[in-house]
Structure formats: structure tokens, C-alpha cells
CSV table of N, CA, C and O in Angstrom, one decimal:
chain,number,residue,atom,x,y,z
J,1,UNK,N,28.6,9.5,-7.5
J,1,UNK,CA,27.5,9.6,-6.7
J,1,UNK,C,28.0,9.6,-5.2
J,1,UNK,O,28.9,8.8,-4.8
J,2,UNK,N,27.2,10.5,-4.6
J,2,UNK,CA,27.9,10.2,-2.9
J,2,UNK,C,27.3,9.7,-2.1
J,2,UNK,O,26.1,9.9,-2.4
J,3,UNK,N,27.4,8.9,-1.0
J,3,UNK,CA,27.1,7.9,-0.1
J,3,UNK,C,26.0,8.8,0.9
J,3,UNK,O,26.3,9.8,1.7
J,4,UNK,N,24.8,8.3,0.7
J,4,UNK,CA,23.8,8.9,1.8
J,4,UNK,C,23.6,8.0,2.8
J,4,UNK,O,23.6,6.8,2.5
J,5,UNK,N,23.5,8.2,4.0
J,5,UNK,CA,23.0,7.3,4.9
J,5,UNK,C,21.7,7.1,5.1
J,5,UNK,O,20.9,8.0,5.3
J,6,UNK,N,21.4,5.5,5.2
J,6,UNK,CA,20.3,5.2,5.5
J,6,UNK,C,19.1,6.0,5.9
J,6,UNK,O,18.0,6.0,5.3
J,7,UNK,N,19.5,6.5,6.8
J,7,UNK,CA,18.6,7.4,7.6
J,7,UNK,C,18.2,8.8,7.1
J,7,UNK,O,17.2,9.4,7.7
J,8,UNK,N,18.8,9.2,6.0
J,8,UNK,CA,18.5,10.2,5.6
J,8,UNK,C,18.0,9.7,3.5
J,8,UNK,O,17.8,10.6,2.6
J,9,UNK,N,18.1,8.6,3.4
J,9,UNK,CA,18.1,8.1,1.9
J,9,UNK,C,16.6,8.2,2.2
J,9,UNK,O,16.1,7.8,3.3
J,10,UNK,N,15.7,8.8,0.7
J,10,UNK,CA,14.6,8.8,0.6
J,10,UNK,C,14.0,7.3,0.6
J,10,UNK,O,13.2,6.9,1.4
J,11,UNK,N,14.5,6.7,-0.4
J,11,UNK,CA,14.4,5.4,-1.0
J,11,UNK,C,14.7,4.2,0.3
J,11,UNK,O,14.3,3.1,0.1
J,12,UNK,N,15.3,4.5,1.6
J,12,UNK,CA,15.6,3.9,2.7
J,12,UNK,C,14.1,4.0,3.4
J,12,UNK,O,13.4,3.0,3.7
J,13,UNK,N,13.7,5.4,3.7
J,13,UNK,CA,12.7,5.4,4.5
J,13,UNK,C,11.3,5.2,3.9
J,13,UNK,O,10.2,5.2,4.5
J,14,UNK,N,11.4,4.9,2.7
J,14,UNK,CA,9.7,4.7,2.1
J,14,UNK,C,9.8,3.0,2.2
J,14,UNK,O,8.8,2.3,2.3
J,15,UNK,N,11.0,2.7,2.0
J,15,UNK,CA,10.6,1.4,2.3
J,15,UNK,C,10.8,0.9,3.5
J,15,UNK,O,10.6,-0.4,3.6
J,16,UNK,N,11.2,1.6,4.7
J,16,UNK,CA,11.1,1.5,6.2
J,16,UNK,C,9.6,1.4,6.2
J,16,UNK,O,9.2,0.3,6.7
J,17,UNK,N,8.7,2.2,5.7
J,17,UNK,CA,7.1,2.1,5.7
J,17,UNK,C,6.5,0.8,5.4
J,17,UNK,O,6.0,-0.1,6.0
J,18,UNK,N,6.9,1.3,3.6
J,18,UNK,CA,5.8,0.2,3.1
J,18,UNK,C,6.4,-0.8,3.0
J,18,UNK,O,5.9,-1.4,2.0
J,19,UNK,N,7.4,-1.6,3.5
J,19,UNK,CA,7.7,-2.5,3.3
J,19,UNK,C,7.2,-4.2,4.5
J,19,UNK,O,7.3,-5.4,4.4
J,20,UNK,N,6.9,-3.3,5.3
J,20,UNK,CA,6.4,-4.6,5.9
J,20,UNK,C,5.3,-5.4,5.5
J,20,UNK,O,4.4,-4.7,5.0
J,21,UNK,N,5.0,-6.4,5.6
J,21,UNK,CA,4.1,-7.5,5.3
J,21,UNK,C,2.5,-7.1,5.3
J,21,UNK,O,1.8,-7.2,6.3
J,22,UNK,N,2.3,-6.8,4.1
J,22,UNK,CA,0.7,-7.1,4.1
J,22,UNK,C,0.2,-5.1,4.2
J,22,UNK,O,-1.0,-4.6,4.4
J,23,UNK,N,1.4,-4.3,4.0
J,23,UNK,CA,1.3,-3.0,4.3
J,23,UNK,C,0.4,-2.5,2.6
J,23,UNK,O,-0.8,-2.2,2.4
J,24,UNK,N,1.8,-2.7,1.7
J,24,UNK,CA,1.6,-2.6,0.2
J,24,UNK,C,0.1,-2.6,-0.2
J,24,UNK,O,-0.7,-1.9,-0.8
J,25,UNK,N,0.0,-4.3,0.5
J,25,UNK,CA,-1.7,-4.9,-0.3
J,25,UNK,C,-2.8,-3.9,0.5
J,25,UNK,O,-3.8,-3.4,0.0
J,26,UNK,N,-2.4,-3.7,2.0
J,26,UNK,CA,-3.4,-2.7,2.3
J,26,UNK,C,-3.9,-1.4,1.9
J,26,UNK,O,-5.0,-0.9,2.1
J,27,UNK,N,-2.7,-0.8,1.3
J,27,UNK,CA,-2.7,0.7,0.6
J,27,UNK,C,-4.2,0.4,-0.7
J,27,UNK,O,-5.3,0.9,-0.9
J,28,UNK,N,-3.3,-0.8,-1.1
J,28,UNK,CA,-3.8,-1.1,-2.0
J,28,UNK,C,-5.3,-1.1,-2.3
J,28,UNK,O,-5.7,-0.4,-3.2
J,29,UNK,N,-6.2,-2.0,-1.2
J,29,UNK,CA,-7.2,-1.8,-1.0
J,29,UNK,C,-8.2,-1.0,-0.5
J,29,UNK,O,-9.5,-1.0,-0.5
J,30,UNK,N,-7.2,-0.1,0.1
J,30,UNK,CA,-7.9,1.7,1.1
J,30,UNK,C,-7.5,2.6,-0.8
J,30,UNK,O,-7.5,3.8,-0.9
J,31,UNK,N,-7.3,1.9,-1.9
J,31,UNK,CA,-7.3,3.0,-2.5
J,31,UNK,C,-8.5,3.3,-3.4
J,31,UNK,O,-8.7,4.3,-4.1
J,32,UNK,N,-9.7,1.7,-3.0
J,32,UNK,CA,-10.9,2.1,-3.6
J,32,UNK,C,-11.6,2.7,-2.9
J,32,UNK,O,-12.9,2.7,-3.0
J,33,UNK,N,-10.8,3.4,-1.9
J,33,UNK,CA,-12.3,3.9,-0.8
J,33,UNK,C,-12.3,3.8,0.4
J,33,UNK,O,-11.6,2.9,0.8
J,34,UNK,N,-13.0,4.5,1.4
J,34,UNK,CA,-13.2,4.0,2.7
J,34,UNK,C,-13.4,3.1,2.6
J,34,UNK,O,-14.1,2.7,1.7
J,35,UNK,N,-12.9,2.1,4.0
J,35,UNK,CA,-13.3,0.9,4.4
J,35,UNK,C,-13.4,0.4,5.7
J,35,UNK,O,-12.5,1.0,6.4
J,36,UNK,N,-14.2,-0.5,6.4
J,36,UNK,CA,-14.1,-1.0,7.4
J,36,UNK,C,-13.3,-2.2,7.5
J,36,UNK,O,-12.9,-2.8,6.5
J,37,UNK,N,-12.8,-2.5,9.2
J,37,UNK,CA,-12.1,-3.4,9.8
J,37,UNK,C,-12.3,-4.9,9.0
J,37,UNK,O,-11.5,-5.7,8.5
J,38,UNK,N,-13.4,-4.8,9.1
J,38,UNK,CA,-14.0,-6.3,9.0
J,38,UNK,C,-13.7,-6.6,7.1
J,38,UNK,O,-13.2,-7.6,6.6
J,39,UNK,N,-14.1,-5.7,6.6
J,39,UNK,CA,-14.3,-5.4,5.1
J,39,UNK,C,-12.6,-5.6,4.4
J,39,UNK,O,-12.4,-6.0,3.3
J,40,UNK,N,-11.3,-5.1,5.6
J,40,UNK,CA,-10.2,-5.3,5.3
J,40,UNK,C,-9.5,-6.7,5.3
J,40,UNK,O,-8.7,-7.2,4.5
J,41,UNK,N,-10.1,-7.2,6.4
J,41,UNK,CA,-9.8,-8.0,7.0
J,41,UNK,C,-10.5,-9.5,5.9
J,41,UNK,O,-9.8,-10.5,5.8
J,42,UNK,N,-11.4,-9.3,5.3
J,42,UNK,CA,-12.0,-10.1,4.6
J,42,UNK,C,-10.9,-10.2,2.9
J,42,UNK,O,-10.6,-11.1,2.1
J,43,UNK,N,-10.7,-8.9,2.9
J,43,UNK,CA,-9.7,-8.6,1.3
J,43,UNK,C,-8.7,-9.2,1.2
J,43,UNK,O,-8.3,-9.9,0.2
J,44,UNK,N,-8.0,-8.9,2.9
J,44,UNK,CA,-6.4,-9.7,2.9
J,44,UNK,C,-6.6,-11.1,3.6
J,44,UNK,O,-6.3,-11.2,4.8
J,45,UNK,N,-7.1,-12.1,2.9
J,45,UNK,CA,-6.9,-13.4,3.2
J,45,UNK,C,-5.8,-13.9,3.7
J,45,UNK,O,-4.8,-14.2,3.0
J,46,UNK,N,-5.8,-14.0,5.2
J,46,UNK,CA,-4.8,-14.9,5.6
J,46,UNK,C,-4.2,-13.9,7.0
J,46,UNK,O,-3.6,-14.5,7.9
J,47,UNK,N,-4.4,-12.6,7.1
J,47,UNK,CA,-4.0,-11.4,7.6
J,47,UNK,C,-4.9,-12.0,9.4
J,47,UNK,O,-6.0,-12.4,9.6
J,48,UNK,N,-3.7,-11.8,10.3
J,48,UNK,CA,-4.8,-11.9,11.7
J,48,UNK,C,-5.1,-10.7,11.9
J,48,UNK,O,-4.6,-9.7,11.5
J,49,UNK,N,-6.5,-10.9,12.8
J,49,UNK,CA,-6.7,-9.2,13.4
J,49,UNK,C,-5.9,-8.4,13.8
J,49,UNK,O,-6.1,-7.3,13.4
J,50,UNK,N,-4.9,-8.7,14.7
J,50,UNK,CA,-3.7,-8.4,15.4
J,50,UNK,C,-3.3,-7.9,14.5
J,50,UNK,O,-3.4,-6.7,14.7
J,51,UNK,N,-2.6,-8.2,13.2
J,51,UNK,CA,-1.9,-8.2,12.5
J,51,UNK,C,-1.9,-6.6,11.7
J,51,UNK,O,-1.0,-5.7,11.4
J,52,UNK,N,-3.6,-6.8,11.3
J,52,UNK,CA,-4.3,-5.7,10.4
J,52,UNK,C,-4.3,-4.6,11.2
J,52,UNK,O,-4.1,-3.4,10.7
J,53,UNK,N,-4.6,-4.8,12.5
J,53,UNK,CA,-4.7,-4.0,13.7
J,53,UNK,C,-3.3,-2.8,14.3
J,53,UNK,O,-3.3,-1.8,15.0
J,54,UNK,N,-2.4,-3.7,13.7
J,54,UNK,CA,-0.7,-3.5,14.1
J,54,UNK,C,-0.3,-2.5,12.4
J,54,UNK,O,0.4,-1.5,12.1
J,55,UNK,N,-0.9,-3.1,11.9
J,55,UNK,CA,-0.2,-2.5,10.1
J,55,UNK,C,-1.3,-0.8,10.4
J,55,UNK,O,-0.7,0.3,10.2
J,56,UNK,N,-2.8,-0.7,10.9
J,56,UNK,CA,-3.7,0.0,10.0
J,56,UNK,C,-2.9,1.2,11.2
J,56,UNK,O,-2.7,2.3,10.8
J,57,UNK,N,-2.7,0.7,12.5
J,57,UNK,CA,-2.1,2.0,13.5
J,57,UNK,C,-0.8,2.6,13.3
J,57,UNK,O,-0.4,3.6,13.7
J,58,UNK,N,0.1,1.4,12.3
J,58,UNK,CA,1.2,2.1,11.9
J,58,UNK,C,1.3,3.3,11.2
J,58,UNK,O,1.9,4.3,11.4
J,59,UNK,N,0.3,3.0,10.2
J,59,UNK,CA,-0.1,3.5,8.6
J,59,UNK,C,-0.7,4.9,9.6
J,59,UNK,O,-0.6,6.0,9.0
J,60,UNK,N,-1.3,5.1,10.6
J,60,UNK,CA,-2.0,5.9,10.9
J,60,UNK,C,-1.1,6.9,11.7
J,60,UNK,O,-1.6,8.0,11.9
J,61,UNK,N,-0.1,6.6,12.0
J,61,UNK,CA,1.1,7.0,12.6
J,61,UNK,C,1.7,8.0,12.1
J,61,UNK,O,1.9,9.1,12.6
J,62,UNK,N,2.0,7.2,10.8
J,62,UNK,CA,2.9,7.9,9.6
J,62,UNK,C,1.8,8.5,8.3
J,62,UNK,O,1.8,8.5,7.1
J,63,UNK,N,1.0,8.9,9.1
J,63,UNK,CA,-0.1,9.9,8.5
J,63,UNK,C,-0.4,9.4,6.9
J,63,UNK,O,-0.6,10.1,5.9
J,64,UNK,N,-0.4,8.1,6.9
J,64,UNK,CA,-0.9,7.1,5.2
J,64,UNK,C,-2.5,7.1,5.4
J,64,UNK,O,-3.3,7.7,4.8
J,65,UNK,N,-2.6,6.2,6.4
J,65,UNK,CA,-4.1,6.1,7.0
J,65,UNK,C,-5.3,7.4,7.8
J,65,UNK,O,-4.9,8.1,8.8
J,66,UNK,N,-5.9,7.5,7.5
J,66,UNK,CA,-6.8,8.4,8.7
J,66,UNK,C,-8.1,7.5,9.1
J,66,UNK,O,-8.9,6.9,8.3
J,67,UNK,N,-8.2,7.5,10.2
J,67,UNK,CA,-9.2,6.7,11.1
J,67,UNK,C,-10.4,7.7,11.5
J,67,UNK,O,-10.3,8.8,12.2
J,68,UNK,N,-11.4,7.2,11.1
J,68,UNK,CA,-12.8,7.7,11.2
J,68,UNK,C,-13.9,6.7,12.0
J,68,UNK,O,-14.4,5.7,11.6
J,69,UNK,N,-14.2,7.4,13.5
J,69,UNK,CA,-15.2,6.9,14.1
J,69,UNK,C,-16.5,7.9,14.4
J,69,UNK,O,-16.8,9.1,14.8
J,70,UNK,N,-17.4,6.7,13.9
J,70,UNK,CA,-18.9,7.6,13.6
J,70,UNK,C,-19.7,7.1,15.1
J,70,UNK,O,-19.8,6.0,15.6
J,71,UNK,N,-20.0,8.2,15.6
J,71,UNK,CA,-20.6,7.8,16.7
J,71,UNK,C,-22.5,7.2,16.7
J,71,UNK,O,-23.5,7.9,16.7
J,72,UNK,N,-22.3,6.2,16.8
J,72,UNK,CA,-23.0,5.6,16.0
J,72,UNK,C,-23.1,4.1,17.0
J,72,UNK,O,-22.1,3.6,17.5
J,73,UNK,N,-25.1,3.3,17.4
J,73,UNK,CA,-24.7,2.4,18.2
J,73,UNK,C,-25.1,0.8,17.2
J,73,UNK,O,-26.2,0.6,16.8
J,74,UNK,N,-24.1,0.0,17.0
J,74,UNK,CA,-22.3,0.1,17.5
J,74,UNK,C,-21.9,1.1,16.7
J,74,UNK,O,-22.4,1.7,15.8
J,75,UNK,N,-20.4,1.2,17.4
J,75,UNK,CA,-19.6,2.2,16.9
J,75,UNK,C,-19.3,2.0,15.5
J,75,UNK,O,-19.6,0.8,15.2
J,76,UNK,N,-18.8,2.8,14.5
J,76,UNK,CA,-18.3,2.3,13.5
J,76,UNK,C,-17.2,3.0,12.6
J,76,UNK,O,-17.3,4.1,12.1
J,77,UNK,N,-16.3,2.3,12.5
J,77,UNK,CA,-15.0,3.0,12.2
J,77,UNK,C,-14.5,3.2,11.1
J,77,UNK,O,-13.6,2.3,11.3
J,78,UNK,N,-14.0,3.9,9.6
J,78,UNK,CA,-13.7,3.4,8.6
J,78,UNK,C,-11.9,3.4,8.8
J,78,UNK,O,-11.3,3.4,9.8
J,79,UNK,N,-11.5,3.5,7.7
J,79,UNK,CA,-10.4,3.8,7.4
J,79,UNK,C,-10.0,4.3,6.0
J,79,UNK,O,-10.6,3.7,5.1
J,80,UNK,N,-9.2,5.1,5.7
J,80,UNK,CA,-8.8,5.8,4.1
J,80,UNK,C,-7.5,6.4,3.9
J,80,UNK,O,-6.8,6.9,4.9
J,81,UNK,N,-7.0,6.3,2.7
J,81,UNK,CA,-5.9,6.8,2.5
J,81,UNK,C,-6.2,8.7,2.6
J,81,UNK,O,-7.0,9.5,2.2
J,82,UNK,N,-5.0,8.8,3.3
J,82,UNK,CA,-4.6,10.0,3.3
J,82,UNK,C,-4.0,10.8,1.8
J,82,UNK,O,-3.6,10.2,0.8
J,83,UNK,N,-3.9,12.3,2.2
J,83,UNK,CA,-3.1,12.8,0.8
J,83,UNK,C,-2.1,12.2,-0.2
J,83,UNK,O,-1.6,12.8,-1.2
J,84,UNK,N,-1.0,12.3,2.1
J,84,UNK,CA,0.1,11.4,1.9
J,84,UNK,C,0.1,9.8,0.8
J,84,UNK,O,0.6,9.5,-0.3
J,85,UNK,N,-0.9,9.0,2.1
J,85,UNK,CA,-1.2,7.5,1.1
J,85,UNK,C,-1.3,7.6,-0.1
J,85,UNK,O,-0.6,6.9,-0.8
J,86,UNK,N,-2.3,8.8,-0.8
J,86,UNK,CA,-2.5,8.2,-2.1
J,86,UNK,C,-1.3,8.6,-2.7
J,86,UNK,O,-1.0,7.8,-3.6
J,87,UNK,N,-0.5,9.3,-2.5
J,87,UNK,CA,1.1,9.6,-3.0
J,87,UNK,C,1.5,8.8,-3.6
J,87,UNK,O,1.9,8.9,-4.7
J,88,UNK,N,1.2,6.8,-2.5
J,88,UNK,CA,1.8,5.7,-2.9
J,88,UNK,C,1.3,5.3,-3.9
J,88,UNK,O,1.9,4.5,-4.6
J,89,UNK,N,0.1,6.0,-4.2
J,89,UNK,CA,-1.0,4.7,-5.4
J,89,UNK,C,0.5,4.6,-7.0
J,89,UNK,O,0.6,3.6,-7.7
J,90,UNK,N,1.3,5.9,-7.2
J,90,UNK,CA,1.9,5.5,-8.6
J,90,UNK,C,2.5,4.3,-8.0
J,90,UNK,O,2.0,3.3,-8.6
J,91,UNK,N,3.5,4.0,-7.0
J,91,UNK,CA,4.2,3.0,-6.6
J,91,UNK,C,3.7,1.6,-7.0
J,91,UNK,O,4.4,0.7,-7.6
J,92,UNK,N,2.0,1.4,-6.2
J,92,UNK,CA,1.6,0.6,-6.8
J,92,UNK,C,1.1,0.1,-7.7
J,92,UNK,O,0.9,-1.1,-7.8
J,93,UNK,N,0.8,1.3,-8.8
J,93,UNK,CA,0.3,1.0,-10.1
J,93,UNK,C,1.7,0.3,-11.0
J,93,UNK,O,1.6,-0.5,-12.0
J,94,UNK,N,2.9,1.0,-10.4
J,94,UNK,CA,4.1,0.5,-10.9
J,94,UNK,C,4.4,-1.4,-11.0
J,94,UNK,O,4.7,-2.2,-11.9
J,95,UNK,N,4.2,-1.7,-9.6
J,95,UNK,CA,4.4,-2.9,-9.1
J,95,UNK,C,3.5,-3.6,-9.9
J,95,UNK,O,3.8,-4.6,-10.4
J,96,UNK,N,2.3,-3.1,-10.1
J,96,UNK,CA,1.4,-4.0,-10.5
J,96,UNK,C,1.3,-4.2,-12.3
J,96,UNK,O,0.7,-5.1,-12.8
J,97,UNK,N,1.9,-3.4,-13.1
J,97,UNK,CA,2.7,-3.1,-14.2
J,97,UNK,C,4.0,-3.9,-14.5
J,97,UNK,O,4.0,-4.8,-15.4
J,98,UNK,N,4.8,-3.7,-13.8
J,98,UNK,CA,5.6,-4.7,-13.6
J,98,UNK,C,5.4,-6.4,-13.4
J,98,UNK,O,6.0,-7.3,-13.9
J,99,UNK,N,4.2,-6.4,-12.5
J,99,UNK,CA,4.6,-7.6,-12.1
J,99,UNK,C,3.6,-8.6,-13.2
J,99,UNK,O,3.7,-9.8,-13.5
J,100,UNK,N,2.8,-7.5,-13.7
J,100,UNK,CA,1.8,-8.2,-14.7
J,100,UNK,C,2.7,-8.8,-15.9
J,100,UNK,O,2.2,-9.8,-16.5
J,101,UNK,N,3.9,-8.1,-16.4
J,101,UNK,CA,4.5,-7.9,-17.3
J,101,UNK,C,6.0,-9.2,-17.1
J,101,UNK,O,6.6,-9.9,-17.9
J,102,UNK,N,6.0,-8.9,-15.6
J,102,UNK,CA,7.6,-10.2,-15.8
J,102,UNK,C,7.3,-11.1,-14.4
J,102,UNK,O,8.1,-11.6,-13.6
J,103,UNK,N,6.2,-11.1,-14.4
J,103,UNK,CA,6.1,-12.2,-13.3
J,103,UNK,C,4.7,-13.3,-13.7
J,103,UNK,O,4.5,-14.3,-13.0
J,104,UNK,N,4.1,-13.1,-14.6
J,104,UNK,CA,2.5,-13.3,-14.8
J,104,UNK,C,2.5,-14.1,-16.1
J,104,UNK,O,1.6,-14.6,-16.5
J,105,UNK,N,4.0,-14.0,-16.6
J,105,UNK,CA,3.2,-14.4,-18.0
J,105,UNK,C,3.1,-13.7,-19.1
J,105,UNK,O,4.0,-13.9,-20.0
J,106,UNK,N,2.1,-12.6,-19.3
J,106,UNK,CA,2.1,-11.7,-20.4
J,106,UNK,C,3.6,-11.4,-21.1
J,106,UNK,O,4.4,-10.7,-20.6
J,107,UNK,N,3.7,-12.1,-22.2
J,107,UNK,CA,5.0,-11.8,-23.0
J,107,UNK,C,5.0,-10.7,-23.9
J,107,UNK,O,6.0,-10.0,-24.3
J,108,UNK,N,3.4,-10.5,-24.2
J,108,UNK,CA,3.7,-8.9,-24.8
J,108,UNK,C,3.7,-7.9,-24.0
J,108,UNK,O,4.5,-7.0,-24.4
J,109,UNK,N,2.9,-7.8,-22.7
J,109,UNK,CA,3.7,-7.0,-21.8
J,109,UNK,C,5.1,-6.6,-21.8
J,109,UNK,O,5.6,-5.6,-22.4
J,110,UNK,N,5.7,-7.3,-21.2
J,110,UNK,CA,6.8,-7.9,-21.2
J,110,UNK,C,7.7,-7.2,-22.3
J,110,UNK,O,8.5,-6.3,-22.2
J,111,UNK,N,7.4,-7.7,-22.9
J,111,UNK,CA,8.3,-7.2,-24.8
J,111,UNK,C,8.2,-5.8,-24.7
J,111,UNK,O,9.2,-5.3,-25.2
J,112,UNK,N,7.2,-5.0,-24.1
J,112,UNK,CA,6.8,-3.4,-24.3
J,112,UNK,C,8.1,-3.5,-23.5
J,112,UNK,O,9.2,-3.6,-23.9
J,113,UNK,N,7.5,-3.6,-22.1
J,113,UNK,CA,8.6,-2.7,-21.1
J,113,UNK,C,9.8,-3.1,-21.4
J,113,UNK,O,10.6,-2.2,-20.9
J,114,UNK,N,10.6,-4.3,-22.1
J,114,UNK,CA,12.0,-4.3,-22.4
J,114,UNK,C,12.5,-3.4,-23.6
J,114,UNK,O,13.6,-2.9,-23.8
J,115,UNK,N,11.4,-3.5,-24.4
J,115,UNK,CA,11.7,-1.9,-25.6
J,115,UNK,C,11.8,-0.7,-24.9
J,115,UNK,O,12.8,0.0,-25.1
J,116,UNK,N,10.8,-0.3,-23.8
J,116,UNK,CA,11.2,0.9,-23.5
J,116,UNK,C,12.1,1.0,-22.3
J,116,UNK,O,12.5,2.0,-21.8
J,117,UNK,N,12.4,-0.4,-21.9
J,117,UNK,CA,14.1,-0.2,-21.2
J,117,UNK,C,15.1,-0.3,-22.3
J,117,UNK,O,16.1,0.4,-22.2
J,118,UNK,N,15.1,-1.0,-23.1
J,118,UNK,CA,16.2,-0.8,-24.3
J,118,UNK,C,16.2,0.2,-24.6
J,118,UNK,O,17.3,0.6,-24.6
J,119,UNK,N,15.2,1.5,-25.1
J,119,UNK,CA,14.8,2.6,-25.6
J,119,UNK,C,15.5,3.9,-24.6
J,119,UNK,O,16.0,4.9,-25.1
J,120,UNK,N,15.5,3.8,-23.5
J,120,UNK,CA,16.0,4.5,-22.2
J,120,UNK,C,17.7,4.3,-22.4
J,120,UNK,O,18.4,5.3,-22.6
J,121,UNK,N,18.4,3.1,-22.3
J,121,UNK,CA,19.4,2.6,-22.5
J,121,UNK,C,19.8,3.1,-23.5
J,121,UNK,O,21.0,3.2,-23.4
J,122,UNK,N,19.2,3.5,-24.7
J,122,UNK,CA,19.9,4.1,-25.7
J,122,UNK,C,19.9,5.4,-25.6
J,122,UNK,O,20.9,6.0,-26.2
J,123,UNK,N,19.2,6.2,-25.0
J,123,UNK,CA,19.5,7.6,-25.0
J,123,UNK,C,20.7,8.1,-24.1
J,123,UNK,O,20.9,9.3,-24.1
């Protein structure tokens, strides 16, 4: 296998994205739908405004998020995953498979996905 650099490794720049703090859980929650500021901000317990405010303009940057203002008195804004975004939803359905399975507990989980890594491993 030959040496890719960072900068051009697929696997380097998607988690240049989603890997900062509180990014993942946000996808997560724009994947049931539009939502508002306040409405996000209530999901991710613990998230400052600042914070959600800094993640939802990144995401909007790198064309995950699309920002919708309804002119409307007050104003009102949603937010939704893009084409792009929903791209991520296998990622997270992965994690959340995973994590259900070797982080959670579930031993029959668990037992699946080591047969069908054992099962991979044999072919």
C-alpha cells in the first residue's frame, strides 16, 4: 500500500470535519429534520451557544448544513442536513451499531458482529 498524505487521504479529511466535539451528535440530530437554534441547543445538553453557533457555521461552510431564514416577525431560522450531510447518516448508523454492540453491554450484539468479523477474516 502506498503512503498518501494527509491532505489528500479521504479518511484524513472526513475526520478533519466531523471530528470535532459535539459535530457527530449534531448531524445526528439535523438527521430527524429541520430544526431550530434553540430546539438544538436543548438536544445537546451541555453545548454553549457559542459553541453550537461555531460547529452549525462550520457545517455550513463545508456544505453539511444549509441555513434557512424565514422572514418572518421574529425572524426564524432552521437548520438541515444537506445531500452532502446526509452522506454522513451510514457513518452514524455505523457508530451507533458499533457502539450499541461493544460499548453498551449487549453481548448478543456483540457475538453477531464478532461472527461476522470472524466470517470476513475467513474469506
Amino acid at each position: 500500500m502506498s503512503a498518501i498524505s494527509n491532505s489528500t487521504c479521504p479518511v484524513c479529511r472526513t475526520a478533519e470535519i466531523v471530528c470535532g466535539k459535539w459535530t457527530l451528535l449534531l448531524i445526528r440530530d439535523l438527521a430527524a429534520g429541520n430544526s431550530r437554534f434553540c430546539e438544538l441547543e436543548r438536544s445537546l445538553e451541555g453545548i454553549s451557544p457559542r459553541t453550537l453557533s461555531l460547529r452549525l457555521r462550520a457545517l455550513e461552510e463545508e456544505g453539511i448544513v444549509e441555513r434557512e431564514t424565514y422572514p418572518e416577525v421574529p425572524p426564524r431560522v432552521e437548520y438541515a442536513l444537506t445531500e452532502k450531510g446526509r452522506a454522513l447518516l451510514p457513518i452514524i448508523d455505523d457508530m451507533r451499531e458499533y457502539g450499541s454492540a461493544w460499548l453498551c453491554g449487549d453481548d448478543d450484539a456483540a457475538d453477531a458482529l464478532r461472527g461476522d468479523a470472524d466470517a470476513l477474516a475467513l474469506a
